[in-house]
PDB file of C-alpha atoms in Angstrom:
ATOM      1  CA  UNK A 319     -26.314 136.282  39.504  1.00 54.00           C
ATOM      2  CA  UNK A 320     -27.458 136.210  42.729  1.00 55.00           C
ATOM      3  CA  UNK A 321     -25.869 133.291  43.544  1.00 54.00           C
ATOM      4  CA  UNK A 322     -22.328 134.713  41.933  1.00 52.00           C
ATOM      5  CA  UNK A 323     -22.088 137.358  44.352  1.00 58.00           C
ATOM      6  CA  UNK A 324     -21.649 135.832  47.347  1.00 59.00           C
ATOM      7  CA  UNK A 325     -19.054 133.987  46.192  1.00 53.00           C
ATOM      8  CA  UNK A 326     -17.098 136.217  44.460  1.00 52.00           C
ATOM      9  CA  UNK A 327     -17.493 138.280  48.016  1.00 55.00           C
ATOM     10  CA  UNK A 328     -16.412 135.021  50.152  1.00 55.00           C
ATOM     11  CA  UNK A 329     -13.599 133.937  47.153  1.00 58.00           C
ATOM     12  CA  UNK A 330     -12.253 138.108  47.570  1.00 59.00           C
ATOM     13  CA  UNK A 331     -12.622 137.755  51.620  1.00 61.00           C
ATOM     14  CA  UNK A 332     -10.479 134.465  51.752  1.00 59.00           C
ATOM     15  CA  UNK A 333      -7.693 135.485  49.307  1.00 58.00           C
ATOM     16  CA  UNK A 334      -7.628 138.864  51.333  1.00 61.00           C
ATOM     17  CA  UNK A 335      -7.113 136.152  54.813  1.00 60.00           C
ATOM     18  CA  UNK A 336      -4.656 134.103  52.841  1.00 59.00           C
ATOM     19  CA  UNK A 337      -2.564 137.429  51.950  1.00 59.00           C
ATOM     20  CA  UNK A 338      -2.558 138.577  55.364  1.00 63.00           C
ATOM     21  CA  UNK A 339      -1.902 135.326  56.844  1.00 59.00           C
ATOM     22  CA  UNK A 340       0.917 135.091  54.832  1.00 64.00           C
ATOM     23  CA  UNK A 341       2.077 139.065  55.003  1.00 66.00           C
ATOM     24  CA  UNK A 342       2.507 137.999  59.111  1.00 61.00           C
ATOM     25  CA  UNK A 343       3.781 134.297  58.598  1.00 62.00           C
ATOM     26  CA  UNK A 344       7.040 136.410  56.399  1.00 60.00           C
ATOM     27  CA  UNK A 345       7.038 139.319  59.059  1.00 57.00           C
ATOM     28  CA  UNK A 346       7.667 136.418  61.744  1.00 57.00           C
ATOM     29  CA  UNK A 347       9.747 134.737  59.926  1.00 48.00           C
ATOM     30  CA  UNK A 348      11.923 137.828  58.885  1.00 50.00           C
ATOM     31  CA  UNK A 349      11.975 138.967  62.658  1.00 54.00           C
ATOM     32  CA  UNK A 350      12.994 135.306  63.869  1.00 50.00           C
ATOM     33  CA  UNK A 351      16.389 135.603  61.347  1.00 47.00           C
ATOM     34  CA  UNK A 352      17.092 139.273  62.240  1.00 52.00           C
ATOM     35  CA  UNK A 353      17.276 137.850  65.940  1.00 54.00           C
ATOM     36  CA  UNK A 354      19.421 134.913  65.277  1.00 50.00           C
ATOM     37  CA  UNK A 355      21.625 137.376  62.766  1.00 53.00           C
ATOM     38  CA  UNK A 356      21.939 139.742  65.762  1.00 57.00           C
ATOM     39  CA  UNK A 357      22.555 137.242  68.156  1.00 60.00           C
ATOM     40  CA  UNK A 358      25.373 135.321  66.250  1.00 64.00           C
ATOM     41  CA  UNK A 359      27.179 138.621  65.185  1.00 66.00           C
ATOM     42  CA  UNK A 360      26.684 140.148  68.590  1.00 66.00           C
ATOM     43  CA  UNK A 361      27.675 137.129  70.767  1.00 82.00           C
ATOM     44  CA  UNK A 362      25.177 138.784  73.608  1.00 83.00           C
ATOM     45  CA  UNK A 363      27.319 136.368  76.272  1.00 85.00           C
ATOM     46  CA  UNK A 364      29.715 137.940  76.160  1.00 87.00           C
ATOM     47  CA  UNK A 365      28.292 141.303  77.480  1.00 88.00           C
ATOM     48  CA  UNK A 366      25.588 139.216  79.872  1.00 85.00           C
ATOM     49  CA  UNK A 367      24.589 141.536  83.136  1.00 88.00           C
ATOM     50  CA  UNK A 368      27.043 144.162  81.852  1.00 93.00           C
ATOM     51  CA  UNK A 369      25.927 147.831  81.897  1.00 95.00           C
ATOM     52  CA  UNK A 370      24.741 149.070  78.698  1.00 97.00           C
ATOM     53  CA  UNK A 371      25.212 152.516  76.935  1.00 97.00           C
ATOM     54  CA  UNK A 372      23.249 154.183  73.498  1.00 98.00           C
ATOM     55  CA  UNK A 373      25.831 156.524  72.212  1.00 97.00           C
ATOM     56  CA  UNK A 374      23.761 158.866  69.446  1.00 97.00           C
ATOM     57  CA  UNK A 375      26.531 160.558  66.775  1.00 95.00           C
ATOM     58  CA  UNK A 376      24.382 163.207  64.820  1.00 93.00           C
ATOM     59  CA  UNK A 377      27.099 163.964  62.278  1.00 88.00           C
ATOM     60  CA  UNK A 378      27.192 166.129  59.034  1.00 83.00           C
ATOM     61  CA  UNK A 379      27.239 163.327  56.627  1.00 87.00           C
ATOM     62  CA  UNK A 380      25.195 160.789  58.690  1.00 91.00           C
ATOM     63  CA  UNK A 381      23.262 159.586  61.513  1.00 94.00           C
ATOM     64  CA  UNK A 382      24.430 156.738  63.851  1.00 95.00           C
ATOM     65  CA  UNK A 383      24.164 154.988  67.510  1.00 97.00           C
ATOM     66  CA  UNK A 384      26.351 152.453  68.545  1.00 96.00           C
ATOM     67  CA  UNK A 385      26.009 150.451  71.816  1.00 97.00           C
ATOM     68  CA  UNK A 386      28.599 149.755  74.153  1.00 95.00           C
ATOM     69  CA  UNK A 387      28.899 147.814  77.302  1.00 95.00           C
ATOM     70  CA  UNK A 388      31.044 147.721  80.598  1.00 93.00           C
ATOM     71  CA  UNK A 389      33.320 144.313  80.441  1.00 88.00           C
ATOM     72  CA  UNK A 390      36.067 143.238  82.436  1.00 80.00           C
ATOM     73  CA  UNK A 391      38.187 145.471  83.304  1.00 71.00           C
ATOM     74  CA  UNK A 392      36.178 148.823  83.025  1.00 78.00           C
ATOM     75  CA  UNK A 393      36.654 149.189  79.635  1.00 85.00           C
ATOM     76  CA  UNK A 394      33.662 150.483  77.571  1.00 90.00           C
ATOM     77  CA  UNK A 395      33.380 148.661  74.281  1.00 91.00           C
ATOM     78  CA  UNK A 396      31.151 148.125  71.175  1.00 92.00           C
ATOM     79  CA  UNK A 397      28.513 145.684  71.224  1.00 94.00           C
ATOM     80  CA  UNK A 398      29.105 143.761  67.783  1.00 91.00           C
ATOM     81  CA  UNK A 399      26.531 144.423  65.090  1.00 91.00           C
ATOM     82  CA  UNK A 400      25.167 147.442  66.925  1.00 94.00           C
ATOM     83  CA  UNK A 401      26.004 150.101  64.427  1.00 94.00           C
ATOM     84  CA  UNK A 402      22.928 151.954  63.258  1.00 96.00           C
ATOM     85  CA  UNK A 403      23.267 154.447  60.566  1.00 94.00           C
ATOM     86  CA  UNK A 404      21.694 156.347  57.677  1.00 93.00           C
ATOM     87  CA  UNK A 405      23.138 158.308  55.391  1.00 91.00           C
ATOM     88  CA  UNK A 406      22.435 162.407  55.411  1.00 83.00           C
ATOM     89  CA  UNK A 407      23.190 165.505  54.661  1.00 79.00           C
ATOM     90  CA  UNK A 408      22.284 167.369  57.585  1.00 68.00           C
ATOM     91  CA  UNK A 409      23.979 171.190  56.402  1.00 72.00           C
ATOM     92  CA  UNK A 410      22.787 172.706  53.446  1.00 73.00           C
ATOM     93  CA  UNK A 411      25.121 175.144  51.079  1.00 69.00           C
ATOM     94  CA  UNK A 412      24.031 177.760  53.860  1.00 68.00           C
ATOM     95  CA  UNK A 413      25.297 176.493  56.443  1.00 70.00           C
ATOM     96  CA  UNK A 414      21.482 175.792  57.687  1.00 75.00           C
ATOM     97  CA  UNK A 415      20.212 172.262  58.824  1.00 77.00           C
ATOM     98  CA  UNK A 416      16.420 170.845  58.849  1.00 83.00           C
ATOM     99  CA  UNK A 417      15.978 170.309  62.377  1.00 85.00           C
ATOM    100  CA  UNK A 418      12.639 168.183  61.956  1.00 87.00           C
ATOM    101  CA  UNK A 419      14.374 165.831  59.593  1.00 89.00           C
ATOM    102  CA  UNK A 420      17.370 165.589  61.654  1.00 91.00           C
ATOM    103  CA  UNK A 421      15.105 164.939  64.832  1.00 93.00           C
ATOM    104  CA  UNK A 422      12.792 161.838  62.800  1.00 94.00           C
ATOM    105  CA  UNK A 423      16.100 160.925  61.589  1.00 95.00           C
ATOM    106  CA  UNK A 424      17.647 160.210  65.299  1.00 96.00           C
ATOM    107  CA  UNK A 425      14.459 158.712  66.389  1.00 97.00           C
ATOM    108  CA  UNK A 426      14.548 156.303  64.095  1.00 97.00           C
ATOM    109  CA  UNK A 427      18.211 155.317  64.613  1.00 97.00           C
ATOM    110  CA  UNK A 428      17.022 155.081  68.352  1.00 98.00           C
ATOM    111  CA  UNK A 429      13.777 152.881  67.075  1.00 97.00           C
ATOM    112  CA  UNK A 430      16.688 150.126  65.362  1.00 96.00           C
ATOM    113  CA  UNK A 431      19.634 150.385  67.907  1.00 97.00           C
ATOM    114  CA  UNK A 432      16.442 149.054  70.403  1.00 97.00           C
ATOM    115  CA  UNK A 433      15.665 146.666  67.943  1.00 95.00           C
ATOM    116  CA  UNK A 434      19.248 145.114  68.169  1.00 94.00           C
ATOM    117  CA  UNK A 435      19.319 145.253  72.368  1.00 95.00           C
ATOM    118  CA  UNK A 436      15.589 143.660  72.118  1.00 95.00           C
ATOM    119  CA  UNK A 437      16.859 140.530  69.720  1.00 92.00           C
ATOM    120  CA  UNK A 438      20.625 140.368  71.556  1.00 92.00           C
ATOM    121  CA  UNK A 439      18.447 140.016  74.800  1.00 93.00           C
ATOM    122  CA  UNK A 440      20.598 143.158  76.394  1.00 94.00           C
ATOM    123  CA  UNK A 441      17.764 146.128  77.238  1.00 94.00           C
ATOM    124  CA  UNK A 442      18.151 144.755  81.290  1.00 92.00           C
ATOM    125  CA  UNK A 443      21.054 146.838  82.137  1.00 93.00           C
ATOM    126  CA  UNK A 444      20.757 150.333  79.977  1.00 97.00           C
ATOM    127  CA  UNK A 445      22.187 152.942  82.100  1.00 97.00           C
ATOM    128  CA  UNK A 446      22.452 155.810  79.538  1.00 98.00           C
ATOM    129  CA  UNK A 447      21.781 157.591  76.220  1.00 98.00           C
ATOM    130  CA  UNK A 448      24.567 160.173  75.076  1.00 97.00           C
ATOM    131  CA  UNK A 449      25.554 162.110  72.399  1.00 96.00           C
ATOM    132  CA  UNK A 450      28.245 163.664  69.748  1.00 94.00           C
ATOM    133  CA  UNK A 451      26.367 166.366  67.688  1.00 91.00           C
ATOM    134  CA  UNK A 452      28.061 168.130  64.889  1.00 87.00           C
ATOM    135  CA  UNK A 453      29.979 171.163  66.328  1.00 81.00           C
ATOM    136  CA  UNK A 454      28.426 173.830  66.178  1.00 79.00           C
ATOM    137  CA  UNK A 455      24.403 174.009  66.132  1.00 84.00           C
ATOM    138  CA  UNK A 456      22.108 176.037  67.718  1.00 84.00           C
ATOM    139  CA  UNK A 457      18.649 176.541  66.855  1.00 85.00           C
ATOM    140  CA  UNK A 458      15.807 178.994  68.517  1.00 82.00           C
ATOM    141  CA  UNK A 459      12.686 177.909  70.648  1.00 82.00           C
ATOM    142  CA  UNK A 460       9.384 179.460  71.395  1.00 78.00           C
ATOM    143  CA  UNK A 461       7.806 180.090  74.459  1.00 69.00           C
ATOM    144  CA  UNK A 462       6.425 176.092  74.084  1.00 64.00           C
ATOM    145  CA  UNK A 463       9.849 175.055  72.765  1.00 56.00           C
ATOM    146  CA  UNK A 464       8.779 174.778  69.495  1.00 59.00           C
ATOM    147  CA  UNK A 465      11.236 175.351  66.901  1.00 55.00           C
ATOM    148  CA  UNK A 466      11.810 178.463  65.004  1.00 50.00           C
ATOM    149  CA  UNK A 467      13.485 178.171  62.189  1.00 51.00           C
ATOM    150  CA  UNK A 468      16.823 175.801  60.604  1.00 49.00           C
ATOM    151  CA  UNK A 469      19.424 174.726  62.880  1.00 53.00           C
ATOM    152  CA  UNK A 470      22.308 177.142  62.195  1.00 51.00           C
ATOM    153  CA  UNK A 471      25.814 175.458  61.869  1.00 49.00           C
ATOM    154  CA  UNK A 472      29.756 176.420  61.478  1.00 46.00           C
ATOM    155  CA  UNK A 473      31.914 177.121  64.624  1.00 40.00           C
ATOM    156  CA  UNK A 474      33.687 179.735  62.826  1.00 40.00           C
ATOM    157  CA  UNK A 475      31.525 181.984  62.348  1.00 45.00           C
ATOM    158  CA  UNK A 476      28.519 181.291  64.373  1.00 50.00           C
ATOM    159  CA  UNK A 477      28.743 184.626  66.814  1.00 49.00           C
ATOM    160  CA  UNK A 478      29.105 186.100  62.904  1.00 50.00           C
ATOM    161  CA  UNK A 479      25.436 184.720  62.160  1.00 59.00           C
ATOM    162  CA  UNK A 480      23.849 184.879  64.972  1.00 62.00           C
ATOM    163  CA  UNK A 481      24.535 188.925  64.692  1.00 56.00           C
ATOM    164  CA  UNK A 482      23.433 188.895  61.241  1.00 56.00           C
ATOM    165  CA  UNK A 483      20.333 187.055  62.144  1.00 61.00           C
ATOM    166  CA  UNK A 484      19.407 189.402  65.188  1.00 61.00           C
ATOM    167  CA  UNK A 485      19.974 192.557  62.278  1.00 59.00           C
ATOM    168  CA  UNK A 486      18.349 190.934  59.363  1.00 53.00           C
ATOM    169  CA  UNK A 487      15.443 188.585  61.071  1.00 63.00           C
ATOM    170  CA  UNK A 488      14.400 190.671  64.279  1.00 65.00           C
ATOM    171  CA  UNK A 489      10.730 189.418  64.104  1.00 66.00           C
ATOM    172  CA  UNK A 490      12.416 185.925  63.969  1.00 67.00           C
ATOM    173  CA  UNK A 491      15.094 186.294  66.932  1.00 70.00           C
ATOM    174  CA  UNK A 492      11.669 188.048  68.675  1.00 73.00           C
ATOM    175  CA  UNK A 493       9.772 184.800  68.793  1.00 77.00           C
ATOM    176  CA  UNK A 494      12.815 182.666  69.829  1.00 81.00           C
ATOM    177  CA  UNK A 495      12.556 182.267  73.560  1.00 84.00           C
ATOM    178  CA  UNK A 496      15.230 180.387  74.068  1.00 86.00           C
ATOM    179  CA  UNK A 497      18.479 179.413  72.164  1.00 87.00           C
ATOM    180  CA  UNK A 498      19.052 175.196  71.938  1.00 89.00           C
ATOM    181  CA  UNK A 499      21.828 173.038  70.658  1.00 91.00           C
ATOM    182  CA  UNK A 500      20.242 169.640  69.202  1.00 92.00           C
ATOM    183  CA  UNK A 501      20.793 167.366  71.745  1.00 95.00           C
ATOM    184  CA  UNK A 502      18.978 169.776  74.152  1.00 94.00           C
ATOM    185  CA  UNK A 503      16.161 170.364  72.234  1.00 92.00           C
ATOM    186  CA  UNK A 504      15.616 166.081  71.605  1.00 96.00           C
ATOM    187  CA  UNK A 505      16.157 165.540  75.317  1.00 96.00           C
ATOM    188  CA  UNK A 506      14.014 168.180  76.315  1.00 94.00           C
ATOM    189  CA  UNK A 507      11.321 166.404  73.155  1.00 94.00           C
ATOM    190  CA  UNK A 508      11.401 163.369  74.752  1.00 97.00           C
ATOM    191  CA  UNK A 509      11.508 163.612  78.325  1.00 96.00           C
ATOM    192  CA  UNK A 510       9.238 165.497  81.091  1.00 95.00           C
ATOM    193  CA  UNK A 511      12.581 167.558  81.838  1.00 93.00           C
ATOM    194  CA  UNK A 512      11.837 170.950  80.712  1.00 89.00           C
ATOM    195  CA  UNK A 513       8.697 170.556  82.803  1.00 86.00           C
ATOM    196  CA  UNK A 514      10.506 170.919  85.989  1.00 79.00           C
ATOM    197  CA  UNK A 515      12.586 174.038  84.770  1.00 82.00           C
ATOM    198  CA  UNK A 516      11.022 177.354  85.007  1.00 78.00           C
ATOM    199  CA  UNK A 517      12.267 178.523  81.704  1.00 76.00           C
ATOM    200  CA  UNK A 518      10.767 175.402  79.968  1.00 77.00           C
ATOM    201  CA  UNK A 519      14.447 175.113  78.387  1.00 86.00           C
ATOM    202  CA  UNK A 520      17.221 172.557  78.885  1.00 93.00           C
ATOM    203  CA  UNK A 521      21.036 173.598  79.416  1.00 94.00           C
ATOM    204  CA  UNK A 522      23.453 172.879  76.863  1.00 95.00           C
ATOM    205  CA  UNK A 523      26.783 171.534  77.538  1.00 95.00           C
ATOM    206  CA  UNK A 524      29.806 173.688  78.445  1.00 94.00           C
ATOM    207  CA  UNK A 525      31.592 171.137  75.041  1.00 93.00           C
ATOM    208  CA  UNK A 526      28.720 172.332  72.894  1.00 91.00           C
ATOM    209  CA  UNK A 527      28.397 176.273  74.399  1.00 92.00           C
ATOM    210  CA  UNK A 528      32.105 176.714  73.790  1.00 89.00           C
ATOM    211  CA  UNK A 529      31.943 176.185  70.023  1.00 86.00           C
ATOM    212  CA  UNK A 530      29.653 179.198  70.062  1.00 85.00           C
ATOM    213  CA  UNK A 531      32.491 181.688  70.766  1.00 85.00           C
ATOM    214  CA  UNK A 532      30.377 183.413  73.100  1.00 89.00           C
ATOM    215  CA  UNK A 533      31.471 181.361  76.545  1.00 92.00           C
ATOM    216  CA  UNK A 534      33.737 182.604  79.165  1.00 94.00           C
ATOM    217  CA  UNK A 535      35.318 178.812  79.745  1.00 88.00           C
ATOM    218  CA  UNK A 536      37.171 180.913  82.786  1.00 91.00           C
ATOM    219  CA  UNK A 537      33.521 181.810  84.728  1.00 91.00           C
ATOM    220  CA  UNK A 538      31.449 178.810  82.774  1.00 90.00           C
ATOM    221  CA  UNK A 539      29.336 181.801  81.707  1.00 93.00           C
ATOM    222  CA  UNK A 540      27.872 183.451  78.885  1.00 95.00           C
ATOM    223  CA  UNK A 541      30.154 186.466  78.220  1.00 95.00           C
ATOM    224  CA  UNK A 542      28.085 189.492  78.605  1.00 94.00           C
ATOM    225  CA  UNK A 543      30.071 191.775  76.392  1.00 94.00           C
ATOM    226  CA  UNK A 544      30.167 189.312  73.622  1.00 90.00           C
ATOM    227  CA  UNK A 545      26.507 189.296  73.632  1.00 90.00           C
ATOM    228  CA  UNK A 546      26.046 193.013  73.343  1.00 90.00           C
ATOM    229  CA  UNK A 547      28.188 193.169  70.951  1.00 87.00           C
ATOM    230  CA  UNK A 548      26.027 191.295  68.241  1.00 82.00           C
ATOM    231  CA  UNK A 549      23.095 192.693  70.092  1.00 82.00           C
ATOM    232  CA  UNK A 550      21.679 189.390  71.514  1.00 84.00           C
ATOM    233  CA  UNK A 551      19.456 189.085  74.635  1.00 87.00           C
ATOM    234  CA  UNK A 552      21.126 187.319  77.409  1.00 90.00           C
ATOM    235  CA  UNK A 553      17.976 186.310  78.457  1.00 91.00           C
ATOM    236  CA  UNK A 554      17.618 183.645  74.891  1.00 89.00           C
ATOM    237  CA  UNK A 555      20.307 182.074  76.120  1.00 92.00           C
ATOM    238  CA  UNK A 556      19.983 178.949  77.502  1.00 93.00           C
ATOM    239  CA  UNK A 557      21.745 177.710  81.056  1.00 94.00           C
ATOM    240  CA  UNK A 558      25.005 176.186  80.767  1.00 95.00           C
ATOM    241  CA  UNK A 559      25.463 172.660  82.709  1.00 95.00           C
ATOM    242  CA  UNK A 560      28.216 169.621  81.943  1.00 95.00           C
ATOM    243  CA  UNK A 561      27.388 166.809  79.935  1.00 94.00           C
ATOM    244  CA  UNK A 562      27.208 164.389  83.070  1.00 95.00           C
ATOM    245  CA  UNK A 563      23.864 166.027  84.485  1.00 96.00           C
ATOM    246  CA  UNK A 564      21.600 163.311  83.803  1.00 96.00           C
ATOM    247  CA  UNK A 565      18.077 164.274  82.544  1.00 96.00           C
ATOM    248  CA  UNK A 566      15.095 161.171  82.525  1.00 95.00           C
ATOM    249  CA  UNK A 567      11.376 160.676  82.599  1.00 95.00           C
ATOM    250  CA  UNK A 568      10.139 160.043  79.106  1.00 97.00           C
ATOM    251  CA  UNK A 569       6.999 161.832  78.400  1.00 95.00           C
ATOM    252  CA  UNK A 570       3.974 159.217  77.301  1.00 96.00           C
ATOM    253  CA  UNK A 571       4.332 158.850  73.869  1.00 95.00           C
ATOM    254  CA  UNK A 572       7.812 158.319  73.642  1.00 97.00           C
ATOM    255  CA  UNK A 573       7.533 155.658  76.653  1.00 97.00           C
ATOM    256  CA  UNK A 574       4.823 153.901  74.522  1.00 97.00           C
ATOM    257  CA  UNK A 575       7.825 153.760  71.497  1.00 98.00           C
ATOM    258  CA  UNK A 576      10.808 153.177  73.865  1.00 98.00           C
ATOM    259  CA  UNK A 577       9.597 151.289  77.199  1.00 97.00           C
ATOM    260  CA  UNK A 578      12.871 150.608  78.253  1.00 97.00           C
ATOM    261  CA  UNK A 579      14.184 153.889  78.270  1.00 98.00           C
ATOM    262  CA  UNK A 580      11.459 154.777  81.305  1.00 96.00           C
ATOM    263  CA  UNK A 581      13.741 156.040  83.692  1.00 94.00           C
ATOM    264  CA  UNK A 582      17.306 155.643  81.282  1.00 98.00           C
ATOM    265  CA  UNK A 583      19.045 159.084  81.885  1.00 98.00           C
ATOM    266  CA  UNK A 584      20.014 161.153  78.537  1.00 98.00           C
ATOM    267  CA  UNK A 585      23.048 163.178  79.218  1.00 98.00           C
ATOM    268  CA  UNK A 586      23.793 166.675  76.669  1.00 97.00           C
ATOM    269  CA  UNK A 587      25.861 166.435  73.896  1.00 95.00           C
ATOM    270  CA  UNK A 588      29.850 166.786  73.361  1.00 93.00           C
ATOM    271  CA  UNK A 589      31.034 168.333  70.375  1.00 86.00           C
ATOM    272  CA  UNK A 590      32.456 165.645  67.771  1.00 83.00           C
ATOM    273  CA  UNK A 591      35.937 166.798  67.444  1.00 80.00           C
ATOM    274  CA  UNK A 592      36.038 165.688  71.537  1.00 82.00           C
ATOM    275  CA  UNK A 593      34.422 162.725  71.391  1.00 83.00           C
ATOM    276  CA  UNK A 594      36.777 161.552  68.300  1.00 81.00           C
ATOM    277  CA  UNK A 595      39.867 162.439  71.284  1.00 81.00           C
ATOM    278  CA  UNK A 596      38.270 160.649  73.919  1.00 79.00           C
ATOM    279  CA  UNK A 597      37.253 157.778  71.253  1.00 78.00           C
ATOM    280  CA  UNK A 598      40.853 157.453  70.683  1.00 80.00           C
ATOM    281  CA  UNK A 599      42.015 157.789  73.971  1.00 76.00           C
ATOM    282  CA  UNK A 600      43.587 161.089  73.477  1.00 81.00           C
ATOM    283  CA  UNK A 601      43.041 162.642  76.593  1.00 76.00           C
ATOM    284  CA  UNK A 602      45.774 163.921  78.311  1.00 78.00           C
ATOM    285  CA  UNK A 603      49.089 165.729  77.518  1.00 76.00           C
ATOM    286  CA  UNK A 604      51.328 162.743  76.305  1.00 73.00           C
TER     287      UNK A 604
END
């Protein structure tokens, strides 16, 4: 008996070496024919040296990035193969969205559309992350920029719920220091930005802000009688800024996850009905 031990120890410790010898030998393997898939369906020469864009589309129905790259001719196009997307219902019945699952969601998409530039051989020449984000959102922030409750959603009547919200939840709307739209609050997640602003608090886009009904597009302000109307603080919201102010600086643990966005600049989001226009060209009078 004495004897059987042992080996029944050193028989369990090999098969247990064999298994995870074998467990990396597939991982390798599997890795080695995602890169030649991603290669072949990307032909990667054909956007060699050419500046690289992550375009993030949080939509209602699903979550996506797409790469594109500067060619000949400075036209933008899609890298081949470099749609990433799941599947998701981001708005509930209420109109409310889970803002954690939305923002694991995104990070993942970010995790594989790095995964394709890493096997295509194109993370040199990355010169910018960008958005589309469902039109409208907006979603409150603590004095930390934590989040406080759902993302709130529907352009039509958003200056509607926000009132109802500031009547109904005042203890809520009390701890929110700061309105967000979701591509402000994941910038401002991921980067060092906020720690440079005084309010702690990124802008949000004059595309996104004017889906809130509560802009004055003629002073690219926050219209003060709108506000006291519903009886909402000025002071929650955030500042307005256009989507071409770069923000960059990854904070540590997402530069552990995504090394070669170090110093990549992540501009606010547009709503999705103007980045569908601009998709398809549709952007002046004729």
């Amino acid at each position: 008996m004495k004897l059987v031990t042992p080996l029944v120890a050193a028989a369990a410790g090999a098969a247990c070496a064999w298994a995870f010898a074998r467990r990396l030998r597939r991982q390798r393997l599997e890795q080695e024919a995602y890169v030649a898939l991603m290669r072949g369906l990307a032909e990667p020469h054909k956007y060699r040296d050419a500046p690289v864009v992550i375009v993030v589309d949080v939509g209602s129905s699903s979550i996506r990035a797409s790469c594109f790259a500067l060619v000949a001719g400075a036209e933008w196009v899609v890298v081949n193969g470099s749609l990433q997307q799941q599947h998701l219902d981001s708005i509930d019945v209420h109109g409310e969205a889970d803002s954690a699952h939305i923002a694991a969601t995104v990070e993942r998409i970010l995790d594989q559309a790095l995964a394709f530039l890493r096997a295509t051989q194109l993370t040199g020449r990355i010169v910018g992350v960008g958005f589309s984000t469902f039109a409208m959102n907006v979603l409150g922030v603590d004095s930390k920029v934590r989040r406080k409750g759902a993302v709130d959603s529907g352009a039509h009547s958003l200056q509607c719920n926000l009132s109802v919200v500031c009547c109904e939840e005042p203890a809520t709307v009390e701890r929110v220091a700061k309105w967000q739209s979701l591509s402000g609050f994941l910038i401002g997640k991921w980067t060092t930005a906020t720690q440079q602003r005084s309010d702690k608090c990124l802008p949000i886009s004059f595309s996104e802000a004017s889906w809130m009904g509560l802009l004055d597009f003629r002073r690219s302000q926050w219209d003060a009688r709108l506000l006291e109307l519903i009886g909402m603080d000025s002071a929650k919201m955030p500042p307005v800024a256009d989507s071409s102010v770069p923000f960059s600086g990854l904070n540590p643990a997402f530069l552990k996850r995504w090394p070669e966005l170090e110093s990549v600049p992540f501009f606010l989001g547009v709503a999705d009905g103007a980045a569908a226009n601009i998709g398809s060209k549709c952007t002046d009078a004729s």
